[in-house]
Coordinates of C-alpha atoms in Angstrom, one line a residue:
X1 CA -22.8 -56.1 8.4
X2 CA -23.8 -52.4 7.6
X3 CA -27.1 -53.8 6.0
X4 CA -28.1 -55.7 8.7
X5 CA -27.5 -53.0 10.9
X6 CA -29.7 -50.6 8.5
X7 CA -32.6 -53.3 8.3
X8 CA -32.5 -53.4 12.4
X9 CA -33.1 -49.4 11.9
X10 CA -35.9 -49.9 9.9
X11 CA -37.4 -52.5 12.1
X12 CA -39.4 -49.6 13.6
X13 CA -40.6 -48.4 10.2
X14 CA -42.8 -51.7 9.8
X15 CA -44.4 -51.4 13.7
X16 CA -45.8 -47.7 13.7
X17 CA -49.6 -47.4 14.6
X18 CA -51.9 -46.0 12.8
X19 CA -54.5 -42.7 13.5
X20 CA -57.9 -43.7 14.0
X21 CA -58.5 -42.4 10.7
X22 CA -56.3 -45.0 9.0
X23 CA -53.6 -42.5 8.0
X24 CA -50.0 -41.8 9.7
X25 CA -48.8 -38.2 10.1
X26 CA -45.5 -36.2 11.0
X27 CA -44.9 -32.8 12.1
X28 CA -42.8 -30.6 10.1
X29 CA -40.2 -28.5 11.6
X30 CA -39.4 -25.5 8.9
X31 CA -36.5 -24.2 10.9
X32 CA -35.2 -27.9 11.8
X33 CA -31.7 -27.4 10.7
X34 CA -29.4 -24.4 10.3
X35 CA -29.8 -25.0 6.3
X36 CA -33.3 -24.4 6.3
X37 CA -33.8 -27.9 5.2
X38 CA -37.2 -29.2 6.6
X39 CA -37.0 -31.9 9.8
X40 CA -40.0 -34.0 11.2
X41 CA -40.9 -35.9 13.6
X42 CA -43.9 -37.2 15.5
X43 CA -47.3 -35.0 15.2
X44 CA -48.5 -32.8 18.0
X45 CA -50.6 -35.4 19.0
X46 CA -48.3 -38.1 19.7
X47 CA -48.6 -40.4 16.8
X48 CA -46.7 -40.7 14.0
X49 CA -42.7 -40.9 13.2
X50 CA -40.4 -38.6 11.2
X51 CA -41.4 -39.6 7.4
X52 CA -38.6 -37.8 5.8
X53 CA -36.5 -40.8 6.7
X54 CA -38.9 -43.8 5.8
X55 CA -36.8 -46.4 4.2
X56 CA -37.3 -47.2 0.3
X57 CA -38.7 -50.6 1.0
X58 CA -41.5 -49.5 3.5
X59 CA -42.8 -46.5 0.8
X60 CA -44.9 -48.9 -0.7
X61 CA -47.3 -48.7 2.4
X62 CA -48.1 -45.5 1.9
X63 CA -50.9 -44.9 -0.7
X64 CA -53.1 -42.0 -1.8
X65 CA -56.9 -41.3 -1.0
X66 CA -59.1 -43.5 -3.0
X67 CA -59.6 -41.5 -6.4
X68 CA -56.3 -39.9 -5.9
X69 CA -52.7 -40.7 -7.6
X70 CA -49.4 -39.4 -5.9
X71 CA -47.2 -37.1 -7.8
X72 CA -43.4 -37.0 -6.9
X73 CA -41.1 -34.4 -8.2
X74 CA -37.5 -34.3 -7.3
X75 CA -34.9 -32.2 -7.8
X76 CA -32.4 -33.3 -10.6
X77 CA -28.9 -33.9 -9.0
X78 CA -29.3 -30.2 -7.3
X79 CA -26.5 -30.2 -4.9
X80 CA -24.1 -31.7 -7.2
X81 CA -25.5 -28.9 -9.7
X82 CA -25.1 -26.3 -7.1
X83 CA -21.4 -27.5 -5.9
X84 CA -20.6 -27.3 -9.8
X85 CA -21.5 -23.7 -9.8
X86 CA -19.6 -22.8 -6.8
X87 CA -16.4 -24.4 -8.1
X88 CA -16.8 -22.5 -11.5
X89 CA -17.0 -25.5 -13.3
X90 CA -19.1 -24.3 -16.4
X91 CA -18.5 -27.7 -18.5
X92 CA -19.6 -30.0 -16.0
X93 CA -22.5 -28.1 -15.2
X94 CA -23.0 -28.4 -18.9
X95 CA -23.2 -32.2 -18.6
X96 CA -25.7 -32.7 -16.4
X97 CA -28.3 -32.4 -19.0
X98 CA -26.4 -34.9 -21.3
X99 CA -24.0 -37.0 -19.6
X100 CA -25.6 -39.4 -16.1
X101 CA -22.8 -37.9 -13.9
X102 CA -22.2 -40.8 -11.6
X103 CA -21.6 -43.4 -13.9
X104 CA -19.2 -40.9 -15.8
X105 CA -17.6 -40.8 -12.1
X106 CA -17.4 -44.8 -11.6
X107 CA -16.1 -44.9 -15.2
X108 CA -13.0 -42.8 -14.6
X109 CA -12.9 -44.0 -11.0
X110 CA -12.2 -47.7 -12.1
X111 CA -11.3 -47.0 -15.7
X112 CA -14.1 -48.6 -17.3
X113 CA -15.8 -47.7 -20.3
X114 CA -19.4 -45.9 -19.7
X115 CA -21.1 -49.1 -20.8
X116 CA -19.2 -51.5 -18.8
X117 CA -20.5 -49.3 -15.1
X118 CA -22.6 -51.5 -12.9
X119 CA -25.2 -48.9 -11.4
X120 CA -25.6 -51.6 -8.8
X121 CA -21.5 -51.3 -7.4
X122 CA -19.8 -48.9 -9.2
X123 CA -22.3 -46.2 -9.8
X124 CA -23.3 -46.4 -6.6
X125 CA -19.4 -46.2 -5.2
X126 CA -18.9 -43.2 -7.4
X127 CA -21.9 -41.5 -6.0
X128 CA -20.9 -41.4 -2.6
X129 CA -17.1 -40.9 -3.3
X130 CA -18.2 -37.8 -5.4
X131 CA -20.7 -36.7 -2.0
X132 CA -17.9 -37.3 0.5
X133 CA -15.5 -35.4 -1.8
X134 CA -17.4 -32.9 -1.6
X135 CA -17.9 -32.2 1.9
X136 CA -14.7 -32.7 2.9
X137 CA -15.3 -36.1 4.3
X138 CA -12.3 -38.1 5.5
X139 CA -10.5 -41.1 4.2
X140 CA -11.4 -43.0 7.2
X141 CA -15.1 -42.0 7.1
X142 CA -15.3 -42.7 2.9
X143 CA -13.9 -46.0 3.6
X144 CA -17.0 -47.0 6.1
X145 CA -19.4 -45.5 4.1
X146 CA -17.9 -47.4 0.7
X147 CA -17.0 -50.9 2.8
X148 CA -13.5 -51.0 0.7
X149 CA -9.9 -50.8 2.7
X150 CA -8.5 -47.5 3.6
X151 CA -5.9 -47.8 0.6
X152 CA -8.3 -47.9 -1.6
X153 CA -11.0 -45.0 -0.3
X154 CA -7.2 -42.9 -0.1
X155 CA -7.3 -43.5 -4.0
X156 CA -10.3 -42.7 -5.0
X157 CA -10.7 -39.8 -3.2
X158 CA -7.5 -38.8 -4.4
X159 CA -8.6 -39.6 -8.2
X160 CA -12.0 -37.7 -7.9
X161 CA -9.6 -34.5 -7.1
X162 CA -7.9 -35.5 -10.1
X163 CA -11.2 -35.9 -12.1
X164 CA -12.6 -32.4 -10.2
X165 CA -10.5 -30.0 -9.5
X166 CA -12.3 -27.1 -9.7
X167 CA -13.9 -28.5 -6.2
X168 CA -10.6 -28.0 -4.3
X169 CA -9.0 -25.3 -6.1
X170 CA -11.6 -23.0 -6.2
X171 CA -14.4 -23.8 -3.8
X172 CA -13.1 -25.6 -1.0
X173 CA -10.3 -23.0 -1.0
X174 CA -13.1 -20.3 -1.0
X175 CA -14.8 -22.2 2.2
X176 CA -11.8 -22.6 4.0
X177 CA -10.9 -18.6 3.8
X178 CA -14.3 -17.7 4.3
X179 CA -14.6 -19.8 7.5
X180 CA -11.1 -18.6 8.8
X181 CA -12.1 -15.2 8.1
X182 CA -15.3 -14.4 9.1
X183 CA -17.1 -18.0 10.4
X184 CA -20.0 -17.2 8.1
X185 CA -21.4 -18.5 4.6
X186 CA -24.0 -16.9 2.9
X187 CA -26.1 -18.3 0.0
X188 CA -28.0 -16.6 -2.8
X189 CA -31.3 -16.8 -1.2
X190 CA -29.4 -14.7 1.7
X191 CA -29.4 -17.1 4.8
X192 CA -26.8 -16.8 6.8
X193 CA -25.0 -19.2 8.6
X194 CA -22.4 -18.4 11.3
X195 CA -20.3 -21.7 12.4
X196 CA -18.9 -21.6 16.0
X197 CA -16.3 -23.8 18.1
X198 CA -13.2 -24.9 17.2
X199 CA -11.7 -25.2 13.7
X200 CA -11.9 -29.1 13.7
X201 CA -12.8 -31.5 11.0
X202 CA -16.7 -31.2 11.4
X203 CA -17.4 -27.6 12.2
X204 CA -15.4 -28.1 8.2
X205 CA -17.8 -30.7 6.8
X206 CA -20.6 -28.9 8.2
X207 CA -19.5 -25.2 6.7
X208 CA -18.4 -27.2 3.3
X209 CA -22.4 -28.6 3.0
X210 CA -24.1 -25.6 4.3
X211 CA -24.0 -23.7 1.2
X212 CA -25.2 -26.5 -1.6
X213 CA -27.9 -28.5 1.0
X214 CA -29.6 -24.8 2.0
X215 CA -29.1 -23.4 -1.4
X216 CA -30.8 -27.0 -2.6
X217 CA -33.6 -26.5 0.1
X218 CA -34.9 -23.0 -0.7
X219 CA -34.9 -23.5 -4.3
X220 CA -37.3 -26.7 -3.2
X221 CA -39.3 -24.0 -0.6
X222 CA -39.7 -21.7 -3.1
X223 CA -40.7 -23.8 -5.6
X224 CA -43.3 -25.5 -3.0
X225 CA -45.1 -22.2 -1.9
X226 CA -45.8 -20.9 -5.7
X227 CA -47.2 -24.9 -6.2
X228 CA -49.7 -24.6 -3.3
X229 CA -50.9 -21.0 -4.2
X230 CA -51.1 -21.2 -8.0
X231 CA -52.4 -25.1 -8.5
X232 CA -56.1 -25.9 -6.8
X233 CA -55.6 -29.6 -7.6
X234 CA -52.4 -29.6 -5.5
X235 CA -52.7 -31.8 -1.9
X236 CA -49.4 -31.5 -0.5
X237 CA -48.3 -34.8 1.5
X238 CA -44.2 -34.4 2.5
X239 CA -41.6 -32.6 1.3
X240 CA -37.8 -34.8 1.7
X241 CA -34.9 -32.7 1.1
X242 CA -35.1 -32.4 -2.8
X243 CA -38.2 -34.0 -3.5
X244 CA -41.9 -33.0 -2.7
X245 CA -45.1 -35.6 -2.7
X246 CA -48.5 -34.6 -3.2
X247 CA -51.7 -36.6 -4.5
X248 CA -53.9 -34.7 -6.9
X249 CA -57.6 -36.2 -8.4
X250 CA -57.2 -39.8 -10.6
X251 CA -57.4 -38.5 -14.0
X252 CA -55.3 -37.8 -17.2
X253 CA -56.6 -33.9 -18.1
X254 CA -55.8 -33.1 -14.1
X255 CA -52.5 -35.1 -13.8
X256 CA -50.8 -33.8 -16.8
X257 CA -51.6 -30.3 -16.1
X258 CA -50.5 -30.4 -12.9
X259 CA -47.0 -32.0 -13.9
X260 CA -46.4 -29.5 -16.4
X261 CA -47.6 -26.6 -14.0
X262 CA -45.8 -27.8 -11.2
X263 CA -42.2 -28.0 -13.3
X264 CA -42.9 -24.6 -14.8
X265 CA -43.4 -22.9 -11.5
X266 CA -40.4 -25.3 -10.3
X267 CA -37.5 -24.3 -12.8
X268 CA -36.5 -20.9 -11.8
X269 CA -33.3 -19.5 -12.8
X270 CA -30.8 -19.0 -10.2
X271 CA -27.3 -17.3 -9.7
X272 CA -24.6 -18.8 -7.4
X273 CA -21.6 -16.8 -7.2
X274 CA -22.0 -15.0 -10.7
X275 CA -23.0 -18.3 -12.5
X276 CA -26.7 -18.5 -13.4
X277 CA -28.6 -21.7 -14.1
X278 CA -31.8 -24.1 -13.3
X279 CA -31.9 -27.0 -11.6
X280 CA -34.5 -29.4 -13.6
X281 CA -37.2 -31.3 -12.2
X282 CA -38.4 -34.6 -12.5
X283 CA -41.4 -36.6 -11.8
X284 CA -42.9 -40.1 -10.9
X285 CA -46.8 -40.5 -10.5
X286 CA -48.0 -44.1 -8.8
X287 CA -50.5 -45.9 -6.6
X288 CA -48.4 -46.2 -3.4
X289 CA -44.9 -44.4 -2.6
X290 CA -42.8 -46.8 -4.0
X291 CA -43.3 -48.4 -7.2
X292 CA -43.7 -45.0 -9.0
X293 CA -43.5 -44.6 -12.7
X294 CA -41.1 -42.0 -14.3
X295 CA -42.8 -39.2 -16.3
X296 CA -40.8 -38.5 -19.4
X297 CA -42.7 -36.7 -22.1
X298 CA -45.4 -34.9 -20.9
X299 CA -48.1 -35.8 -24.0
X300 CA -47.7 -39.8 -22.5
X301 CA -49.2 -39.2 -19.0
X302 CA -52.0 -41.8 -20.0
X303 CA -49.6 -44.7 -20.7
X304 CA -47.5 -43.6 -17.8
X305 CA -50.7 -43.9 -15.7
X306 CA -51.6 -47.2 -16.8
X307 CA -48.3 -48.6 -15.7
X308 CA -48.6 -47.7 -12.5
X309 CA -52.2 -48.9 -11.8
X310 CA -50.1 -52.4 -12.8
X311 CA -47.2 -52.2 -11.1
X312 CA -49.7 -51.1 -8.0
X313 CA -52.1 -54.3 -9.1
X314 CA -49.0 -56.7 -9.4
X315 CA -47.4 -55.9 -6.0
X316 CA -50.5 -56.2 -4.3
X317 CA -50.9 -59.8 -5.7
X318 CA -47.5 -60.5 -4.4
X319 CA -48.5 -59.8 -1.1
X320 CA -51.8 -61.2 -0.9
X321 CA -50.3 -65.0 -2.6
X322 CA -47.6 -64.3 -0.2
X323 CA -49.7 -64.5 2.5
X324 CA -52.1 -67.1 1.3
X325 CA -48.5 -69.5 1.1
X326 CA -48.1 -68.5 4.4
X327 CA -50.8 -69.3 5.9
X328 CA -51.2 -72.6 4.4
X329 CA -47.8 -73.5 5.3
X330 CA -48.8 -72.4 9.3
X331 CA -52.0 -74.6 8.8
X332 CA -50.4 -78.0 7.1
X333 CA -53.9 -79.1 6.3
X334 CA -54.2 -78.3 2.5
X335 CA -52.3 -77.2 -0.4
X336 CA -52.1 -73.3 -1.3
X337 CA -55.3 -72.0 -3.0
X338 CA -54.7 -70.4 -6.4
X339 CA -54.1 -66.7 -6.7
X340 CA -57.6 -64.9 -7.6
X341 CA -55.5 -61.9 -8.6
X342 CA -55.5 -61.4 -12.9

C-alpha cells in the first residue's frame, strides 16, 4: 500500500512541461526552513517543480548539456556523524570510516552476522529505525514508516537505545534541558533556533533534528560557496540536503581536477560541542542523474568515465527497444524490428 501511494506521488514527476529551451528549472529558497536547509519550488516564471524531491526513478531524465558530465558529491552519512558527536560517542564516530554503519545496525537489530544483512530489508529497516531514534520519533510513527506491528517497532527502538546509548543519555537529555530551559538550540556555525508553542511531541522532534540537519546544511553551504568561487569549471545545477550536482566540461584532465578540488575545499574540520572532526565526501559522475558511477580512487576517473557513457548507452537502448515493442504491439501488423542499439 505505502508504495503505491508513493508511485501515485510521483505521478506528477513524469507530466511536468518543459521551458521552451528544453530544460526544467526550480527556484531555490535559501531561508526555506528554520535549519537553513535549502527548499524549492517552481521558478519565478511559473514553470518548473521543486527538484529537491524528484523521485530516484525519474533522475534519469535529467541529463547534462551536450559536452558536459554531471558530478555529484554527497555528504558521507553527515547527520548520523553529527548526532555521534553530540552524544559524545567518540568510537562510533570512529567507525564510520571503517565499519557501513547501517548494516552494523540491522546486524545487531535482528542478530545476524554482518554478512548475512540484506541491504534490500534489513539494512534498510535499520536505517530508518536508527533516523527515527534519533529524532525522537514515536513507536507508533516507526511502526508506519518500517510497515512491521507496533510490538515489534517497540523492540527495535528499544534495542537501538541498547545498541546507542550515548543518544539518550547524553544528547537527548541535553535537548530536552535545553528546550525546557531556554526554547533555543544553537549550532557551531551559530544559527539560532528558538522553538515556540507547547511542549508536545513535535515542537520535540523538530528541536531533536534542528541541530544535526542545520549543522549538516551549512557544512554543505559552506562547502558550496568556496566550490563556485575557487573552481572556473564548476556549473552548479541543485543542491539536495547533503548532496550538490553540478556538470563541468566532458573530459578526464577537467573531471578529475575538479573531484579532487571540490573534496578538498569540501572536508573542513569542524567542532560540535568540544568534539572536532570532518564529514567526508563522496562522488558519482554520469550521463543522466540517475545511473551515476561511484568515484573511488581518484587516479581511475577515466575507467570511471567510461562506465557511465555505458550505463547511459545501455539504458537508452532500453527505452528506445521498449518503445519499438510497444509500438508494434499497438500496431499488430508486424513483428518487432531488431534493436539498432550496439
Amino acid at each position: 500500500m505505502r508504495t503505491l501511494r508513493d508511485r501515485y506521488k510521483n505521478r506528477e514527476f513524469y507530466s511536468w512541461e518543459l521551458d521552451p529551451d528544453g530544460r526544467v528549472r526550480t527556484a531555490l529558497k535559501i531561508h526555506g526552513t528554520y535549519t537553513g536547509r535549502w527548499a524549492s519550488a517552481k521558478s519565478i516564471t511559473g514553470s518548473g517543480r521543486n527538484l529537491q524531491n524528484t523521485p530516484k526513478e525519474t533522475r534519469v531524465f535529467y541529463i547534462p548539456d551536450e559536452g558536459y558530465i554531471f558530478i555529484e558529491m554527497d555528504l558521507s552519512q553527515s547527520e548520523a556523524r553529527i548526532v555521534a558527536a553530540l552524544a559524545k560517542d567518540l568510537e562510533w564516530l570512529r567507525e564510520f570510516d571503517t565499519i557501513d554503519q547501517h548494516t552494523k545496525v540491522a546486524a545487531l537489530l535482528f542478530h545476524l552476522k554482518p554478512e548475512d544483512v540484506d541491504p534490500k530489508t534489513h539494512r534498510q529497516i535499520g536505517k530508518r529505525v536508527a533516523h527515527a531514534s534519533h529524532y525522537m520519533l514515536g513507536w507508533k510513527l516507526l511502526s508506519e514508516i518500517v510497515g512491521c506491528p507496533a510490538k515489534e517497532a517497540k523492540r527495535l527502538k528499544k534495542r537501538y537505545f541498547e545498541i546507542r546509548p550515548n543518544v539518550k543519555k547524553v544528547w537527548h537529555k541535553f535537548i530536552l534541558t535545553e528546550i525546557k530551559r531556554k526554547r533555543v538550540i544553537k549550532t557551531c556555525f551559530n544559527r539560532v533556533m528558538q522553538f515556540f508553542g507547547p511542549f508536545f511531541d513535535q515542537l520535540v522532534t523538530d528541536a531533536t533534528a534542528a541541530e544535526p540537519q542545520s549543522t549538516s546544511a551549512s557544512y554543505l553551504n559552506d562547502a558550496l560557496a568556496r566550490i563556485y568561487d575557487e573552481i572556473p569549471e564548476f556549473e552548479f545545477a541543485l543542491q539536495v540536503h547533503d548532496s550538490i550536482l553540478c556538470q563541468v566540461p566532458d573530459d578526464v584532465a577537467t573531471i578529475t581536477r575538479v573531484v579532487a578540488r571540490m573534496k578538498a575545499l569540501t572536508e573542513q574540520e569542524i567542532n560540535v560541542r568540544g568534539v572536532r572532526f570532518t564529514i567526508p565526501a563522496e562522488f558519482t559522475i554520469g550521463y543522466d542523474w540517475y545511473n551515476g558511477v561511484e568515484v573511488e580512487d581518484i587516479n581511475k576517473i577515466a575507467e570511471y568515465r567510461e562506465e557511465a557513457r555505458k550505463k547511459f548507452k545501455e539504458y537508452r537502448c532500453s527505452i528506445a527497444n521498449f518503445s519499438k515493442t510497444t509500438e508494434s504491439t499497438q500496431a499488430e501488423t508486424k513483428p518487432r524490428s531488431s534493436s539498432t542499439c550496439g
